[in-house]
mmCIF file with all atom_site columns, C-alpha atoms in Angstrom:
data_model
loop_
_atom_site.group_PDB
_atom_site.id
_atom_site.type_symbol
_atom_site.label_atom_id
_atom_site.label_alt_id
_atom_site.label_comp_id
_atom_site.label_asym_id
_atom_site.label_entity_id
_atom_site.label_seq_id
_atom_site.pdbx_PDB_ins_code
_atom_site.Cartn_x
_atom_site.Cartn_y
_atom_site.Cartn_z
_atom_site.occupancy
_atom_site.B_iso_or_equiv
_atom_site.pdbx_formal_charge
_atom_site.auth_seq_id
_atom_site.auth_comp_id
_atom_site.auth_asym_id
_atom_site.auth_atom_id
_atom_site.pdbx_PDB_model_num
ATOM 1   C CA . UNK A 1 1   ? -14.153 -29.466 -34.972 1.00 59.00 ? 1   UNK A CA 1
ATOM 2   C CA . UNK A 1 2   ? -17.539 -28.641 -34.185 1.00 62.00 ? 2   UNK A CA 1
ATOM 3   C CA . UNK A 1 3   ? -17.433 -30.414 -31.031 1.00 57.00 ? 3   UNK A CA 1
ATOM 4   C CA . UNK A 1 4   ? -13.993 -28.543 -30.166 1.00 53.00 ? 4   UNK A CA 1
ATOM 5   C CA . UNK A 1 5   ? -15.635 -25.079 -30.685 1.00 55.00 ? 5   UNK A CA 1
ATOM 6   C CA . UNK A 1 6   ? -18.741 -26.104 -28.573 1.00 52.00 ? 6   UNK A CA 1
ATOM 7   C CA . UNK A 1 7   ? -16.658 -27.306 -25.678 1.00 53.00 ? 7   UNK A CA 1
ATOM 8   C CA . UNK A 1 8   ? -14.494 -24.117 -25.874 1.00 53.00 ? 8   UNK A CA 1
ATOM 9   C CA . UNK A 1 9   ? -17.547 -22.123 -25.869 1.00 56.00 ? 9   UNK A CA 1
ATOM 10  C CA . UNK A 1 10  ? -18.848 -23.924 -22.897 1.00 55.00 ? 10  UNK A CA 1
ATOM 11  C CA . UNK A 1 11  ? -15.749 -23.222 -20.915 1.00 52.00 ? 11  UNK A CA 1
ATOM 12  C CA . UNK A 1 12  ? -15.719 -19.639 -21.703 1.00 53.00 ? 12  UNK A CA 1
ATOM 13  C CA . UNK A 1 13  ? -19.418 -19.169 -20.760 1.00 51.00 ? 13  UNK A CA 1
ATOM 14  C CA . UNK A 1 14  ? -18.704 -21.054 -17.351 1.00 50.00 ? 14  UNK A CA 1
ATOM 15  C CA . UNK A 1 15  ? -15.776 -18.877 -16.744 1.00 49.00 ? 15  UNK A CA 1
ATOM 16  C CA . UNK A 1 16  ? -17.853 -15.693 -17.316 1.00 50.00 ? 16  UNK A CA 1
ATOM 17  C CA . UNK A 1 17  ? -20.660 -16.912 -14.933 1.00 44.00 ? 17  UNK A CA 1
ATOM 18  C CA . UNK A 1 18  ? -18.138 -17.743 -12.164 1.00 43.00 ? 18  UNK A CA 1
ATOM 19  C CA . UNK A 1 19  ? -18.518 -15.361 -9.307  1.00 46.00 ? 19  UNK A CA 1
ATOM 20  C CA . UNK A 1 20  ? -15.981 -12.636 -9.101  1.00 52.00 ? 20  UNK A CA 1
ATOM 21  C CA . UNK A 1 21  ? -13.897 -12.230 -6.167  1.00 64.00 ? 21  UNK A CA 1
ATOM 22  C CA . UNK A 1 22  ? -14.526 -9.293  -4.041  1.00 77.00 ? 22  UNK A CA 1
ATOM 23  C CA . UNK A 1 23  ? -12.223 -6.373  -3.914  1.00 90.00 ? 23  UNK A CA 1
ATOM 24  C CA . UNK A 1 24  ? -11.732 -3.136  -1.923  1.00 90.00 ? 24  UNK A CA 1
ATOM 25  C CA . UNK A 1 25  ? -10.473 0.349   -2.801  1.00 92.00 ? 25  UNK A CA 1
ATOM 26  C CA . UNK A 1 26  ? -7.002  1.006   -1.745  1.00 93.00 ? 26  UNK A CA 1
ATOM 27  C CA . UNK A 1 27  ? -6.377  4.685   -2.370  1.00 93.00 ? 27  UNK A CA 1
ATOM 28  C CA . UNK A 1 28  ? -3.755  6.276   0.012   1.00 94.00 ? 28  UNK A CA 1
ATOM 29  C CA . UNK A 1 29  ? -3.474  9.850   0.280   1.00 93.00 ? 29  UNK A CA 1
ATOM 30  C CA . UNK A 1 30  ? 0.129   11.743  0.032   1.00 90.00 ? 30  UNK A CA 1
ATOM 31  C CA . UNK A 1 31  ? 0.764   13.885  3.089   1.00 88.00 ? 31  UNK A CA 1
ATOM 32  C CA . UNK A 1 32  ? 1.524   17.124  1.228   1.00 86.00 ? 32  UNK A CA 1
ATOM 33  C CA . UNK A 1 33  ? 3.832   19.748  2.608   1.00 82.00 ? 33  UNK A CA 1
ATOM 34  C CA . UNK A 1 34  ? 2.970   23.236  2.486   1.00 77.00 ? 34  UNK A CA 1
ATOM 35  C CA . UNK A 1 35  ? 6.601   24.602  2.138   1.00 76.00 ? 35  UNK A CA 1
ATOM 36  C CA . UNK A 1 36  ? 9.529   23.346  0.116   1.00 78.00 ? 36  UNK A CA 1
ATOM 37  C CA . UNK A 1 37  ? 12.262  21.724  1.928   1.00 73.00 ? 37  UNK A CA 1
ATOM 38  C CA . UNK A 1 38  ? 14.555  22.023  -1.012  1.00 77.00 ? 38  UNK A CA 1
ATOM 39  C CA . UNK A 1 39  ? 14.545  23.635  -4.410  1.00 81.00 ? 39  UNK A CA 1
ATOM 40  C CA . UNK A 1 40  ? 14.585  21.038  -7.430  1.00 76.00 ? 40  UNK A CA 1
ATOM 41  C CA . UNK A 1 41  ? 16.908  18.361  -5.912  1.00 87.00 ? 41  UNK A CA 1
ATOM 42  C CA . UNK A 1 42  ? 16.371  15.259  -8.026  1.00 88.00 ? 42  UNK A CA 1
ATOM 43  C CA . UNK A 1 43  ? 15.768  11.806  -6.796  1.00 91.00 ? 43  UNK A CA 1
ATOM 44  C CA . UNK A 1 44  ? 15.042  8.286   -8.527  1.00 94.00 ? 44  UNK A CA 1
ATOM 45  C CA . UNK A 1 45  ? 12.057  6.597   -6.976  1.00 94.00 ? 45  UNK A CA 1
ATOM 46  C CA . UNK A 1 46  ? 11.583  2.765   -7.138  1.00 95.00 ? 46  UNK A CA 1
ATOM 47  C CA . UNK A 1 47  ? 9.366   0.424   -5.295  1.00 95.00 ? 47  UNK A CA 1
ATOM 48  C CA . UNK A 1 48  ? 9.153   -3.319  -4.424  1.00 96.00 ? 48  UNK A CA 1
ATOM 49  C CA . UNK A 1 49  ? 6.407   -5.266  -3.136  1.00 95.00 ? 49  UNK A CA 1
ATOM 50  C CA . UNK A 1 50  ? 7.679   -8.207  -0.803  1.00 96.00 ? 50  UNK A CA 1
ATOM 51  C CA . UNK A 1 51  ? 4.424   -9.193  0.708   1.00 94.00 ? 51  UNK A CA 1
ATOM 52  C CA . UNK A 1 52  ? 4.114   -12.905 1.269   1.00 90.00 ? 52  UNK A CA 1
ATOM 53  C CA . UNK A 1 53  ? 0.557   -12.706 -0.273  1.00 90.00 ? 53  UNK A CA 1
ATOM 54  C CA . UNK A 1 54  ? -1.082  -10.203 -2.633  1.00 90.00 ? 54  UNK A CA 1
ATOM 55  C CA . UNK A 1 55  ? -4.364  -9.765  -0.697  1.00 93.00 ? 55  UNK A CA 1
ATOM 56  C CA . UNK A 1 56  ? -5.019  -6.734  1.631   1.00 94.00 ? 56  UNK A CA 1
ATOM 57  C CA . UNK A 1 57  ? -7.626  -8.332  4.071   1.00 92.00 ? 57  UNK A CA 1
ATOM 58  C CA . UNK A 1 58  ? -8.484  -11.778 5.583   1.00 90.00 ? 58  UNK A CA 1
ATOM 59  C CA . UNK A 1 59  ? -12.059 -12.229 6.677   1.00 88.00 ? 59  UNK A CA 1
ATOM 60  C CA . UNK A 1 60  ? -12.895 -14.859 9.346   1.00 87.00 ? 60  UNK A CA 1
ATOM 61  C CA . UNK A 1 61  ? -16.448 -15.391 9.560   1.00 80.00 ? 61  UNK A CA 1
ATOM 62  C CA . UNK A 1 62  ? -16.023 -18.087 12.162  1.00 74.00 ? 62  UNK A CA 1
ATOM 63  C CA . UNK A 1 63  ? -17.440 -20.701 10.163  1.00 71.00 ? 63  UNK A CA 1
ATOM 64  C CA . UNK A 1 64  ? -14.113 -22.372 9.163   1.00 72.00 ? 64  UNK A CA 1
ATOM 65  C CA . UNK A 1 65  ? -14.015 -20.210 6.310   1.00 81.00 ? 65  UNK A CA 1
ATOM 66  C CA . UNK A 1 66  ? -11.235 -17.436 5.945   1.00 85.00 ? 66  UNK A CA 1
ATOM 67  C CA . UNK A 1 67  ? -11.680 -15.338 2.799   1.00 89.00 ? 67  UNK A CA 1
ATOM 68  C CA . UNK A 1 68  ? -8.973  -13.329 1.288   1.00 91.00 ? 68  UNK A CA 1
ATOM 69  C CA . UNK A 1 69  ? -9.793  -9.867  -0.202  1.00 91.00 ? 69  UNK A CA 1
ATOM 70  C CA . UNK A 1 70  ? -7.672  -8.198  -2.904  1.00 94.00 ? 70  UNK A CA 1
ATOM 71  C CA . UNK A 1 71  ? -7.375  -4.517  -3.752  1.00 94.00 ? 71  UNK A CA 1
ATOM 72  C CA . UNK A 1 72  ? -8.835  -3.168  -7.000  1.00 93.00 ? 72  UNK A CA 1
ATOM 73  C CA . UNK A 1 73  ? -5.605  -1.002  -7.305  1.00 93.00 ? 73  UNK A CA 1
ATOM 74  C CA . UNK A 1 74  ? -1.908  -2.208  -7.369  1.00 95.00 ? 74  UNK A CA 1
ATOM 75  C CA . UNK A 1 75  ? -0.727  -1.719  -3.793  1.00 95.00 ? 75  UNK A CA 1
ATOM 76  C CA . UNK A 1 76  ? 2.815   -1.072  -4.912  1.00 96.00 ? 76  UNK A CA 1
ATOM 77  C CA . UNK A 1 77  ? 1.902   1.523   -7.592  1.00 96.00 ? 77  UNK A CA 1
ATOM 78  C CA . UNK A 1 78  ? -0.536  3.320   -5.290  1.00 96.00 ? 78  UNK A CA 1
ATOM 79  C CA . UNK A 1 79  ? 1.943   3.740   -2.512  1.00 96.00 ? 79  UNK A CA 1
ATOM 80  C CA . UNK A 1 80  ? 4.720   4.763   -4.859  1.00 96.00 ? 80  UNK A CA 1
ATOM 81  C CA . UNK A 1 81  ? 2.549   7.548   -6.503  1.00 96.00 ? 81  UNK A CA 1
ATOM 82  C CA . UNK A 1 82  ? 1.551   8.882   -3.035  1.00 96.00 ? 82  UNK A CA 1
ATOM 83  C CA . UNK A 1 83  ? 5.232   8.896   -1.862  1.00 95.00 ? 83  UNK A CA 1
ATOM 84  C CA . UNK A 1 84  ? 6.277   10.682  -5.157  1.00 94.00 ? 84  UNK A CA 1
ATOM 85  C CA . UNK A 1 85  ? 3.559   13.326  -4.544  1.00 94.00 ? 85  UNK A CA 1
ATOM 86  C CA . UNK A 1 86  ? 4.749   13.769  -0.936  1.00 94.00 ? 86  UNK A CA 1
ATOM 87  C CA . UNK A 1 87  ? 8.438   14.156  -1.942  1.00 92.00 ? 87  UNK A CA 1
ATOM 88  C CA . UNK A 1 88  ? 7.576   16.552  -4.765  1.00 91.00 ? 88  UNK A CA 1
ATOM 89  C CA . UNK A 1 89  ? 5.474   18.657  -2.532  1.00 91.00 ? 89  UNK A CA 1
ATOM 90  C CA . UNK A 1 90  ? 8.831   19.111  -0.388  1.00 90.00 ? 90  UNK A CA 1
ATOM 91  C CA . UNK A 1 91  ? 10.486  20.417  -3.467  1.00 89.00 ? 91  UNK A CA 1
ATOM 92  C CA . UNK A 1 92  ? 12.224  17.299  -4.648  1.00 88.00 ? 92  UNK A CA 1
ATOM 93  C CA . UNK A 1 93  ? 11.960  16.401  -8.431  1.00 89.00 ? 93  UNK A CA 1
ATOM 94  C CA . UNK A 1 94  ? 11.382  12.840  -9.534  1.00 90.00 ? 94  UNK A CA 1
ATOM 95  C CA . UNK A 1 95  ? 13.932  12.128  -12.349 1.00 89.00 ? 95  UNK A CA 1
ATOM 96  C CA . UNK A 1 96  ? 15.181  8.787   -14.146 1.00 88.00 ? 96  UNK A CA 1
ATOM 97  C CA . UNK A 1 97  ? 18.698  9.695   -14.120 1.00 88.00 ? 97  UNK A CA 1
ATOM 98  C CA . UNK A 1 98  ? 19.448  11.184  -10.683 1.00 88.00 ? 98  UNK A CA 1
ATOM 99  C CA . UNK A 1 99  ? 22.422  9.999   -8.538  1.00 91.00 ? 99  UNK A CA 1
ATOM 100 C CA . UNK A 1 100 ? 20.007  10.051  -5.580  1.00 92.00 ? 100 UNK A CA 1
ATOM 101 C CA . UNK A 1 101 ? 17.690  7.215   -5.106  1.00 94.00 ? 101 UNK A CA 1
ATOM 102 C CA . UNK A 1 102 ? 14.569  6.584   -2.875  1.00 95.00 ? 102 UNK A CA 1
ATOM 103 C CA . UNK A 1 103 ? 13.308  3.076   -2.614  1.00 96.00 ? 103 UNK A CA 1
ATOM 104 C CA . UNK A 1 104 ? 10.199  2.027   -0.824  1.00 96.00 ? 104 UNK A CA 1
ATOM 105 C CA . UNK A 1 105 ? 9.635   -1.662  0.097   1.00 97.00 ? 105 UNK A CA 1
ATOM 106 C CA . UNK A 1 106 ? 6.119   -2.711  0.899   1.00 97.00 ? 106 UNK A CA 1
ATOM 107 C CA . UNK A 1 107 ? 6.453   -5.567  3.568   1.00 97.00 ? 107 UNK A CA 1
ATOM 108 C CA . UNK A 1 108 ? 2.903   -5.632  4.886   1.00 96.00 ? 108 UNK A CA 1
ATOM 109 C CA . UNK A 1 109 ? -0.549  -4.327  4.203   1.00 96.00 ? 109 UNK A CA 1
ATOM 110 C CA . UNK A 1 110 ? -3.156  -6.380  5.868   1.00 95.00 ? 110 UNK A CA 1
ATOM 111 C CA . UNK A 1 111 ? -6.435  -6.075  7.710   1.00 94.00 ? 111 UNK A CA 1
ATOM 112 C CA . UNK A 1 112 ? -7.330  -9.241  9.687   1.00 92.00 ? 112 UNK A CA 1
ATOM 113 C CA . UNK A 1 113 ? -11.069 -9.254  10.079  1.00 91.00 ? 113 UNK A CA 1
ATOM 114 C CA . UNK A 1 114 ? -13.078 -11.547 12.488  1.00 89.00 ? 114 UNK A CA 1
ATOM 115 C CA . UNK A 1 115 ? -16.725 -11.128 12.381  1.00 81.00 ? 115 UNK A CA 1
ATOM 116 C CA . UNK A 1 116 ? -20.023 -12.700 13.294  1.00 76.00 ? 116 UNK A CA 1
ATOM 117 C CA . UNK A 1 117 ? -23.452 -11.455 12.900  1.00 73.00 ? 117 UNK A CA 1
ATOM 118 C CA . UNK A 1 118 ? -23.321 -9.186  15.963  1.00 83.00 ? 118 UNK A CA 1
ATOM 119 C CA . UNK A 1 119 ? -19.915 -7.907  15.802  1.00 86.00 ? 119 UNK A CA 1
ATOM 120 C CA . UNK A 1 120 ? -16.557 -7.388  14.055  1.00 85.00 ? 120 UNK A CA 1
ATOM 121 C CA . UNK A 1 121 ? -12.921 -6.858  15.029  1.00 89.00 ? 121 UNK A CA 1
ATOM 122 C CA . UNK A 1 122 ? -10.494 -5.610  12.546  1.00 92.00 ? 122 UNK A CA 1
ATOM 123 C CA . UNK A 1 123 ? -6.604  -5.448  13.116  1.00 94.00 ? 123 UNK A CA 1
ATOM 124 C CA . UNK A 1 124 ? -4.712  -3.423  10.419  1.00 95.00 ? 124 UNK A CA 1
ATOM 125 C CA . UNK A 1 125 ? -0.789  -3.467  9.882   1.00 96.00 ? 125 UNK A CA 1
ATOM 126 C CA . UNK A 1 126 ? 1.168   -1.504  7.299   1.00 96.00 ? 126 UNK A CA 1
ATOM 127 C CA . UNK A 1 127 ? 4.986   -1.791  7.157   1.00 97.00 ? 127 UNK A CA 1
ATOM 128 C CA . UNK A 1 128 ? 6.852   0.101   4.714   1.00 97.00 ? 128 UNK A CA 1
ATOM 129 C CA . UNK A 1 129 ? 10.823  0.216   4.491   1.00 97.00 ? 129 UNK A CA 1
ATOM 130 C CA . UNK A 1 130 ? 12.179  3.392   2.977   1.00 97.00 ? 130 UNK A CA 1
ATOM 131 C CA . UNK A 1 131 ? 15.707  3.539   1.728   1.00 96.00 ? 131 UNK A CA 1
ATOM 132 C CA . UNK A 1 132 ? 17.467  7.004   0.781   1.00 94.00 ? 132 UNK A CA 1
ATOM 133 C CA . UNK A 1 133 ? 20.794  6.530   -0.946  1.00 93.00 ? 133 UNK A CA 1
ATOM 134 C CA . UNK A 1 134 ? 23.578  8.143   -2.951  1.00 91.00 ? 134 UNK A CA 1
ATOM 135 C CA . UNK A 1 135 ? 27.201  8.138   -3.246  1.00 89.00 ? 135 UNK A CA 1
ATOM 136 C CA . UNK A 1 136 ? 27.474  9.968   0.232   1.00 87.00 ? 136 UNK A CA 1
ATOM 137 C CA . UNK A 1 137 ? 25.593  7.311   2.237   1.00 90.00 ? 137 UNK A CA 1
ATOM 138 C CA . UNK A 1 138 ? 22.479  5.338   2.693   1.00 93.00 ? 138 UNK A CA 1
ATOM 139 C CA . UNK A 1 139 ? 19.631  5.860   5.215   1.00 94.00 ? 139 UNK A CA 1
ATOM 140 C CA . UNK A 1 140 ? 17.225  2.994   5.898   1.00 96.00 ? 140 UNK A CA 1
ATOM 141 C CA . UNK A 1 141 ? 14.078  3.342   7.945   1.00 97.00 ? 141 UNK A CA 1
ATOM 142 C CA . UNK A 1 142 ? 11.030  1.003   8.578   1.00 97.00 ? 142 UNK A CA 1
ATOM 143 C CA . UNK A 1 143 ? 7.740   2.513   9.290   1.00 97.00 ? 143 UNK A CA 1
ATOM 144 C CA . UNK A 1 144 ? 5.088   0.631   10.910  1.00 97.00 ? 144 UNK A CA 1
ATOM 145 C CA . UNK A 1 145 ? 1.336   1.585   11.494  1.00 95.00 ? 145 UNK A CA 1
ATOM 146 C CA . UNK A 1 146 ? -1.341  -0.428  13.310  1.00 96.00 ? 146 UNK A CA 1
ATOM 147 C CA . UNK A 1 147 ? -4.893  0.060   14.202  1.00 93.00 ? 147 UNK A CA 1
ATOM 148 C CA . UNK A 1 148 ? -7.636  -2.028  15.939  1.00 92.00 ? 148 UNK A CA 1
ATOM 149 C CA . UNK A 1 149 ? -11.238 -1.275  15.416  1.00 89.00 ? 149 UNK A CA 1
ATOM 150 C CA . UNK A 1 150 ? -14.362 -2.964  16.627  1.00 86.00 ? 150 UNK A CA 1
ATOM 151 C CA . UNK A 1 151 ? -17.799 -2.509  15.487  1.00 82.00 ? 151 UNK A CA 1
ATOM 152 C CA . UNK A 1 152 ? -21.386 -3.862  15.625  1.00 83.00 ? 152 UNK A CA 1
ATOM 153 C CA . UNK A 1 153 ? -22.637 -6.318  13.061  1.00 81.00 ? 153 UNK A CA 1
ATOM 154 C CA . UNK A 1 154 ? -20.356 -7.693  10.137  1.00 78.00 ? 154 UNK A CA 1
ATOM 155 C CA . UNK A 1 155 ? -17.751 -5.536  8.636   1.00 80.00 ? 155 UNK A CA 1
ATOM 156 C CA . UNK A 1 156 ? -18.379 -4.472  5.213   1.00 84.00 ? 156 UNK A CA 1
ATOM 157 C CA . UNK A 1 157 ? -15.653 -4.056  2.456   1.00 87.00 ? 157 UNK A CA 1
ATOM 158 C CA . UNK A 1 158 ? -16.181 -0.372  2.591   1.00 90.00 ? 158 UNK A CA 1
ATOM 159 C CA . UNK A 1 159 ? -15.284 -0.355  6.298   1.00 89.00 ? 159 UNK A CA 1
ATOM 160 C CA . UNK A 1 160 ? -12.209 -2.674  5.815   1.00 90.00 ? 160 UNK A CA 1
ATOM 161 C CA . UNK A 1 161 ? -10.944 -0.182  2.983   1.00 94.00 ? 161 UNK A CA 1
ATOM 162 C CA . UNK A 1 162 ? -11.423 2.585   5.411   1.00 93.00 ? 162 UNK A CA 1
ATOM 163 C CA . UNK A 1 163 ? -9.291  0.938   8.132   1.00 94.00 ? 163 UNK A CA 1
ATOM 164 C CA . UNK A 1 164 ? -6.623  0.064   5.522   1.00 95.00 ? 164 UNK A CA 1
ATOM 165 C CA . UNK A 1 165 ? -6.475  3.522   4.013   1.00 95.00 ? 165 UNK A CA 1
ATOM 166 C CA . UNK A 1 166 ? -6.440  5.330   7.343   1.00 95.00 ? 166 UNK A CA 1
ATOM 167 C CA . UNK A 1 167 ? -3.424  3.267   8.523   1.00 96.00 ? 167 UNK A CA 1
ATOM 168 C CA . UNK A 1 168 ? -1.480  3.417   5.262   1.00 96.00 ? 168 UNK A CA 1
ATOM 169 C CA . UNK A 1 169 ? -2.162  7.369   5.419   1.00 96.00 ? 169 UNK A CA 1
ATOM 170 C CA . UNK A 1 170 ? -0.815  7.334   9.058   1.00 96.00 ? 170 UNK A CA 1
ATOM 171 C CA . UNK A 1 171 ? 2.374   5.807   7.773   1.00 96.00 ? 171 UNK A CA 1
ATOM 172 C CA . UNK A 1 172 ? 2.697   8.146   4.867   1.00 96.00 ? 172 UNK A CA 1
ATOM 173 C CA . UNK A 1 173 ? 2.174   10.998  7.254   1.00 95.00 ? 173 UNK A CA 1
ATOM 174 C CA . UNK A 1 174 ? 5.087   9.519   9.492   1.00 96.00 ? 174 UNK A CA 1
ATOM 175 C CA . UNK A 1 175 ? 7.413   9.523   6.527   1.00 95.00 ? 175 UNK A CA 1
ATOM 176 C CA . UNK A 1 176 ? 6.445   12.899  5.596   1.00 93.00 ? 176 UNK A CA 1
ATOM 177 C CA . UNK A 1 177 ? 7.094   14.259  9.140   1.00 92.00 ? 177 UNK A CA 1
ATOM 178 C CA . UNK A 1 178 ? 10.238  12.255  9.819   1.00 93.00 ? 178 UNK A CA 1
ATOM 179 C CA . UNK A 1 179 ? 12.955  14.737  10.714  1.00 92.00 ? 179 UNK A CA 1
ATOM 180 C CA . UNK A 1 180 ? 15.694  12.408  10.404  1.00 93.00 ? 180 UNK A CA 1
ATOM 181 C CA . UNK A 1 181 ? 14.674  11.635  6.952   1.00 92.00 ? 181 UNK A CA 1
ATOM 182 C CA . UNK A 1 182 ? 14.104  15.113  5.899   1.00 89.00 ? 182 UNK A CA 1
ATOM 183 C CA . UNK A 1 183 ? 17.458  16.222  7.151   1.00 90.00 ? 183 UNK A CA 1
ATOM 184 C CA . UNK A 1 184 ? 19.298  13.410  5.505   1.00 90.00 ? 184 UNK A CA 1
ATOM 185 C CA . UNK A 1 185 ? 17.698  14.153  2.174   1.00 89.00 ? 185 UNK A CA 1
ATOM 186 C CA . UNK A 1 186 ? 17.990  18.034  2.345   1.00 86.00 ? 186 UNK A CA 1
ATOM 187 C CA . UNK A 1 187 ? 21.933  17.736  3.269   1.00 87.00 ? 187 UNK A CA 1
ATOM 188 C CA . UNK A 1 188 ? 22.732  15.084  0.793   1.00 85.00 ? 188 UNK A CA 1
ATOM 189 C CA . UNK A 1 189 ? 20.319  15.324  -2.099  1.00 85.00 ? 189 UNK A CA 1
#
């Protein structure tokens, strides 16, 4: 019994001493509207993350070593919360029992980073699919944001986070400004 407790203690101490994987801050900002599109129309918001992998960045240092970096925050929840704030700023009200539904599907949120000691190149892609639906019909739209950034020296995690957040914010702004989506929701919700 004593040997078992000693072995379990060793395993726990080894796990605590293991290096922690690096993570970046993923904090998308809602594109808030200054005027109401509607007054109190309700919607039910749902989200789904269908990305093949859960990391948000792949860092290739050129030494046959590609390192995935994850987000400190849950990507699906962060995007859902930003979208909910956007729609509420337009006058819609999030409800659990509405006949109107808005679903956001996260298809990709990724920054590919290639860097050496002297320079770095970051390519970011964010793809979100939004579905607005009720008994009167359904509208499905895909929003894609891309960016390419180069810089001197190696890319830091903070720089990677800035690129990912900026591209995500651009996609959220595109959703907020989409005239077809606004008209659809205004007429049918």
